[in-house]
PDB file of C-alpha atoms in Angstrom:
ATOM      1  CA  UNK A  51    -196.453  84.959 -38.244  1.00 55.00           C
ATOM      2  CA  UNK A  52    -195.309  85.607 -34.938  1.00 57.00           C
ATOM      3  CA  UNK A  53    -193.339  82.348 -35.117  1.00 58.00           C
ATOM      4  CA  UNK A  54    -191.824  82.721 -38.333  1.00 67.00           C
ATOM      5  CA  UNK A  55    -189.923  85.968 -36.620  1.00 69.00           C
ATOM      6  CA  UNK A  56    -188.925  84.078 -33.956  1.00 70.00           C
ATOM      7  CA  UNK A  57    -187.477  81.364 -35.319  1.00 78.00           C
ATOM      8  CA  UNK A  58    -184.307  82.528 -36.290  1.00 76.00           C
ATOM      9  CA  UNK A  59    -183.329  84.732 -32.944  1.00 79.00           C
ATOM     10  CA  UNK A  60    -184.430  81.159 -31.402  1.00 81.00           C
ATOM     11  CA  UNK A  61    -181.847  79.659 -33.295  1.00 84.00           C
ATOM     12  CA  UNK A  62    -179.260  82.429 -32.711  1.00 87.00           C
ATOM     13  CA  UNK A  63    -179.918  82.097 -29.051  1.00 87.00           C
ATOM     14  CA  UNK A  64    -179.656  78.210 -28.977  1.00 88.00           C
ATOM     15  CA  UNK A  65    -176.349  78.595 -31.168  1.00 89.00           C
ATOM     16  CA  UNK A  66    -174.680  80.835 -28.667  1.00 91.00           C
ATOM     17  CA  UNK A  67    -176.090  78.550 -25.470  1.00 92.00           C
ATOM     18  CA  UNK A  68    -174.045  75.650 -27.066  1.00 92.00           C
ATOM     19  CA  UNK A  69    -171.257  78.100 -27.928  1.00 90.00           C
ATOM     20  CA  UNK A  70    -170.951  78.780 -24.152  1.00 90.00           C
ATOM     21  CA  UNK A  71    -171.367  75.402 -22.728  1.00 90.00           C
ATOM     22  CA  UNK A  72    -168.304  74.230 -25.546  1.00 87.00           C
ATOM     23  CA  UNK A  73    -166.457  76.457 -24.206  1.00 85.00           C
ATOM     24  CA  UNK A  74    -166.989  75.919 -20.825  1.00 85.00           C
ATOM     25  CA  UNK A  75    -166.196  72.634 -21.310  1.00 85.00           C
ATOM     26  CA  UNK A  76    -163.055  73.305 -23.079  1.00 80.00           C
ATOM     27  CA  UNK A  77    -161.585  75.434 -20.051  1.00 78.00           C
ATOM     28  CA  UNK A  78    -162.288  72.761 -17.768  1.00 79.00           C
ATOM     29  CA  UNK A  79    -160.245  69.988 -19.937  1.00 78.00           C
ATOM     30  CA  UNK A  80    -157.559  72.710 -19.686  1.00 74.00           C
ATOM     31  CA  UNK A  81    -157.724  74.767 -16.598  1.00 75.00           C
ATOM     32  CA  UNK A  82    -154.160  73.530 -15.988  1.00 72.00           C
ATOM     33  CA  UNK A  83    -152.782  75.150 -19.781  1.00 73.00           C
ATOM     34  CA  UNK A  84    -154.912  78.332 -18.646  1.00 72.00           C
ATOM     35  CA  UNK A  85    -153.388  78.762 -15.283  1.00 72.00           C
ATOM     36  CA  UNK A  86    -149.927  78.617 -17.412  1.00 74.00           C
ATOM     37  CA  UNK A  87    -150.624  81.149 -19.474  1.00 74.00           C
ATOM     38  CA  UNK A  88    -151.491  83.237 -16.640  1.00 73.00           C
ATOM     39  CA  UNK A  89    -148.325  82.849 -14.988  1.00 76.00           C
ATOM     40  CA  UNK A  90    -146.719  83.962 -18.190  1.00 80.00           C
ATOM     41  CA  UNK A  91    -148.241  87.034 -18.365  1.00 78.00           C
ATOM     42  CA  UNK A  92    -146.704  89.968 -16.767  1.00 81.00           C
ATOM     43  CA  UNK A  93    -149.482  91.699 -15.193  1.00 80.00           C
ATOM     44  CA  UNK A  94    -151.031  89.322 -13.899  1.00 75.00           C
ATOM     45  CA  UNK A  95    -148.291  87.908 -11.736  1.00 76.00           C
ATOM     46  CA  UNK A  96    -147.363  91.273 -10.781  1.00 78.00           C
ATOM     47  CA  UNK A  97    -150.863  91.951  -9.362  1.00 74.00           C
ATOM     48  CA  UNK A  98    -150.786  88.561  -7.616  1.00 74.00           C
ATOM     49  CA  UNK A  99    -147.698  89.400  -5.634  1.00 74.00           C
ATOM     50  CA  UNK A 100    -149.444  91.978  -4.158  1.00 73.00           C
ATOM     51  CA  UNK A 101    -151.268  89.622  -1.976  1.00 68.00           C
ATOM     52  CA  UNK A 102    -149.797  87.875   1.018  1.00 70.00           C
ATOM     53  CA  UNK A 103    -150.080  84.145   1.226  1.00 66.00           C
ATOM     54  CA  UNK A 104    -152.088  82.920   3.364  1.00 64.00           C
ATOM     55  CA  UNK A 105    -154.705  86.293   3.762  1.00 59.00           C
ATOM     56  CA  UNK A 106    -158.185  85.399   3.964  1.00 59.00           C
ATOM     57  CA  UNK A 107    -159.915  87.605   1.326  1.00 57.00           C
ATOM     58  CA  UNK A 108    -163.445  86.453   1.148  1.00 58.00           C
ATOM     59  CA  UNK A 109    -164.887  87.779   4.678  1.00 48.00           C
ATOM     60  CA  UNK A 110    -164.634  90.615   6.810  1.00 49.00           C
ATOM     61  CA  UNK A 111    -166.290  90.920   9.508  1.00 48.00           C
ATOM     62  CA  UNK A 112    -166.404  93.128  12.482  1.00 50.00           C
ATOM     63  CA  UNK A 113    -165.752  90.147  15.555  1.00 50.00           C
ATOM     64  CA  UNK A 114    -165.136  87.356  13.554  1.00 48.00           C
ATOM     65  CA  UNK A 115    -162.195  85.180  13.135  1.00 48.00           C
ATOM     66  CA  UNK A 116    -163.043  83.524   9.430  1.00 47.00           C
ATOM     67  CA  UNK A 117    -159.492  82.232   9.463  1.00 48.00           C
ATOM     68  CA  UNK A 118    -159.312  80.519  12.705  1.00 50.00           C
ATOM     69  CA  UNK A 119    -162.591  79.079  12.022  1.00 49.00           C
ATOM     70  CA  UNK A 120    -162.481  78.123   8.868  1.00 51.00           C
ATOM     71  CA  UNK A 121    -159.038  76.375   9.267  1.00 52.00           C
ATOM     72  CA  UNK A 122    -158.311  73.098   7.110  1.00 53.00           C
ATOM     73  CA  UNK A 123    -158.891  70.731  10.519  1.00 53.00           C
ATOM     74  CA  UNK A 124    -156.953  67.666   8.663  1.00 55.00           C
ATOM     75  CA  UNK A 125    -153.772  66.376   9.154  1.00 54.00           C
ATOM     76  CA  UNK A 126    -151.028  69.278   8.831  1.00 56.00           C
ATOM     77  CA  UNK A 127    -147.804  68.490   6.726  1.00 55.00           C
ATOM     78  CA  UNK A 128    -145.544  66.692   9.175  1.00 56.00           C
ATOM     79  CA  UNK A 129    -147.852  65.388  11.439  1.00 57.00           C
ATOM     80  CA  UNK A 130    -148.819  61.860  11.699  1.00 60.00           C
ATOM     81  CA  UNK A 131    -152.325  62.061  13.157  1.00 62.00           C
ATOM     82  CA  UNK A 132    -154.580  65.241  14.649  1.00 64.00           C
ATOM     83  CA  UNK A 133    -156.531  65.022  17.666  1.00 70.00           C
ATOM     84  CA  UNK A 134    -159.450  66.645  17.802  1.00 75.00           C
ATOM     85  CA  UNK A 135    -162.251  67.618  20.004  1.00 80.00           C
ATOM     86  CA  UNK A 136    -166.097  67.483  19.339  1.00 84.00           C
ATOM     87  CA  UNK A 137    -167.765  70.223  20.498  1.00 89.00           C
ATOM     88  CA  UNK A 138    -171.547  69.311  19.713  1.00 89.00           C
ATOM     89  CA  UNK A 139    -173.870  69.382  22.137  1.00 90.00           C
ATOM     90  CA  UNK A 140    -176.286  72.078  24.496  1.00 94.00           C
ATOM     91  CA  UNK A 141    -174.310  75.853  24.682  1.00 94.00           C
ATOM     92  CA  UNK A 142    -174.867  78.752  26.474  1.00 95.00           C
ATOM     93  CA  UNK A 143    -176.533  81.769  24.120  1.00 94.00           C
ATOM     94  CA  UNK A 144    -177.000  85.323  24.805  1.00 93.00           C
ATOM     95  CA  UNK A 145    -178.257  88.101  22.910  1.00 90.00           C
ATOM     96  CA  UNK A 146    -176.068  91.580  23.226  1.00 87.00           C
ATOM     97  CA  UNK A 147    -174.116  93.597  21.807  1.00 88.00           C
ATOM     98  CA  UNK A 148    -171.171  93.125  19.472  1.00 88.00           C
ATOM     99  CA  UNK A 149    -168.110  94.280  21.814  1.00 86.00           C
ATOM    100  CA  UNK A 150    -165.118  93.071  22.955  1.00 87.00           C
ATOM    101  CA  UNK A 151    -166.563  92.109  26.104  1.00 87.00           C
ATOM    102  CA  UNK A 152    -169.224  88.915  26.158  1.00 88.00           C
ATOM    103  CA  UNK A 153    -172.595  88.952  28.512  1.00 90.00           C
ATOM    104  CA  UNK A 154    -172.050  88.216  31.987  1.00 90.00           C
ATOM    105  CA  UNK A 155    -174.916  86.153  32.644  1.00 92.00           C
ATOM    106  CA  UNK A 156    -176.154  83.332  29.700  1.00 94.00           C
ATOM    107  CA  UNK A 157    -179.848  82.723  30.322  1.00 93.00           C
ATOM    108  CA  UNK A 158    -180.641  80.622  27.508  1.00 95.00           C
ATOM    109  CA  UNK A 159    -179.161  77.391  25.973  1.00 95.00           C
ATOM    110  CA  UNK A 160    -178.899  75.919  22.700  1.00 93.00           C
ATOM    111  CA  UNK A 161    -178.156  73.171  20.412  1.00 92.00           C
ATOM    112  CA  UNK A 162    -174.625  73.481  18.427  1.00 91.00           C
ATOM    113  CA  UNK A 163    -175.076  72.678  15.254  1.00 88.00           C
ATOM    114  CA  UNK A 164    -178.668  74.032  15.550  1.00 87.00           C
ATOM    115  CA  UNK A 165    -180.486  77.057  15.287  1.00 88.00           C
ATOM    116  CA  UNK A 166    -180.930  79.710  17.328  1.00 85.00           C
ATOM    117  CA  UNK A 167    -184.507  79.425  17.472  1.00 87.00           C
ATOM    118  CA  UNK A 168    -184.717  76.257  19.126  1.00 89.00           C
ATOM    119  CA  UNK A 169    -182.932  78.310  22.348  1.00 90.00           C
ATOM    120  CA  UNK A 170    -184.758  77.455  25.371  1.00 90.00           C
ATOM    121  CA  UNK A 171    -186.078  79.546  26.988  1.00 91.00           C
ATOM    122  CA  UNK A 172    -186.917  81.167  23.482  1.00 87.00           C
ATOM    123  CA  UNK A 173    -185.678  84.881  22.308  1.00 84.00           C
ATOM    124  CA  UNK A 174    -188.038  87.265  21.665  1.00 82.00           C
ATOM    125  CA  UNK A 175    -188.420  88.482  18.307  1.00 78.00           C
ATOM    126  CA  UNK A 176    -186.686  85.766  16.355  1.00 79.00           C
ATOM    127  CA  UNK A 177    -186.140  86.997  12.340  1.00 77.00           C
ATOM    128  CA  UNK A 178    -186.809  90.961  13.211  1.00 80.00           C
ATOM    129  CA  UNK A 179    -184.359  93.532  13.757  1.00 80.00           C
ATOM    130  CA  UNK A 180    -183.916  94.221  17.827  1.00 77.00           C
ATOM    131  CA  UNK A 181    -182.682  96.705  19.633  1.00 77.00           C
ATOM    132  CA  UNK A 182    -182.323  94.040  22.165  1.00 78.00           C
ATOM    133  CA  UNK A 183    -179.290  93.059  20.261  1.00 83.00           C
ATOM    134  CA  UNK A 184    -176.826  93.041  16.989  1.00 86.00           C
ATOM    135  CA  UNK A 185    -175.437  89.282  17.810  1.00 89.00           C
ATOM    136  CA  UNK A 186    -175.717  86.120  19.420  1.00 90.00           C
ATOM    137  CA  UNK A 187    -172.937  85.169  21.893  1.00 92.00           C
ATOM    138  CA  UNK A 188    -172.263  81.258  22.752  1.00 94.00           C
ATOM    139  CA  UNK A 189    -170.412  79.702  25.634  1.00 93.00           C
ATOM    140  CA  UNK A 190    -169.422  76.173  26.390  1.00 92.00           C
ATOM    141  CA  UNK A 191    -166.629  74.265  28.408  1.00 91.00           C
ATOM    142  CA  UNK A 192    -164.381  71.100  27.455  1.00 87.00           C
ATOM    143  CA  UNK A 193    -161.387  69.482  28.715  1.00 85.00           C
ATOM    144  CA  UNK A 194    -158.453  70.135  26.027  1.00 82.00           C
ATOM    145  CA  UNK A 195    -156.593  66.879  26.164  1.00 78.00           C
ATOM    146  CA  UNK A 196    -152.948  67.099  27.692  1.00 78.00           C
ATOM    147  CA  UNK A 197    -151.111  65.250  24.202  1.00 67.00           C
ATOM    148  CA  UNK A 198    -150.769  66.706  21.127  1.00 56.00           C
TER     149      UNK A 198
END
């Protein structure tokens, strides 16, 4: 009995699960017809405008730079070829707190890429709120190359 009054809301909800996936598949054939028809409309471009090119609007954060870090590192228009610098290796990590002003002293060192817990000699209370600290600062040194 029970599956008798299921059967057609099963059916509804497969219908509407293909419904969505068509038309999911649709926009993607013609993203580029959709993003025309945006353009046309009025509102729309007048609510874009009010945005200046270039922003970053996905992060925010208090002592980050998700621009300058998150910079496109290939070759800019113009250029023939970018040099660039690998900074992997062992860093110097402190715990403190966010400021303008970075820890005198780094007692600990760390892989980069790598996590923090693998720090030696080890923080205390890795994964728990501290009142030790609110962030992790890192260090290192390189030689910038003299050409462009």
């Amino acid at each position: 009995m029970l599956l008798k009054r299921l059967k057609w809301p099963l059916r509804i909800l497969a219908g509407l699960i293909a419904l969505v996936v068509l038309l999911a598949i649709v926009a993607y054939f013609n993203r580029v017809h959709i993003l025309v028809a945006l353009m046309k409309n009025d509102a729309f471009v007048e609510w874009a405008g009010t945005f200046e090119p270039g922003e970053n609007y996905t992060a925010s954060l208090q002592g980050s730079y998700p621009v300058a870090a998150c910079q496109n590192s290939h070759v800019d228009f113009g250029e023939a070829v970018r040099r660039t610098v690998s900074l992997d290796g062992v860093w110097d990590v402190e715990e403190g707190p966010l400021s303008d002003t970075a820890p005198e002293a780094f007692a600990h060192r760390a892989p980069v890429p790598g996590l923090i817990t693998e720090a030696t000699p080890s923080f205390s209370e890795m994964g728990k709120k501290s009142k030790q600290r609110d962030v992790f600062w890192y260090r290192t040194r390189f030689n910038a190359p003299n050409t462009p």
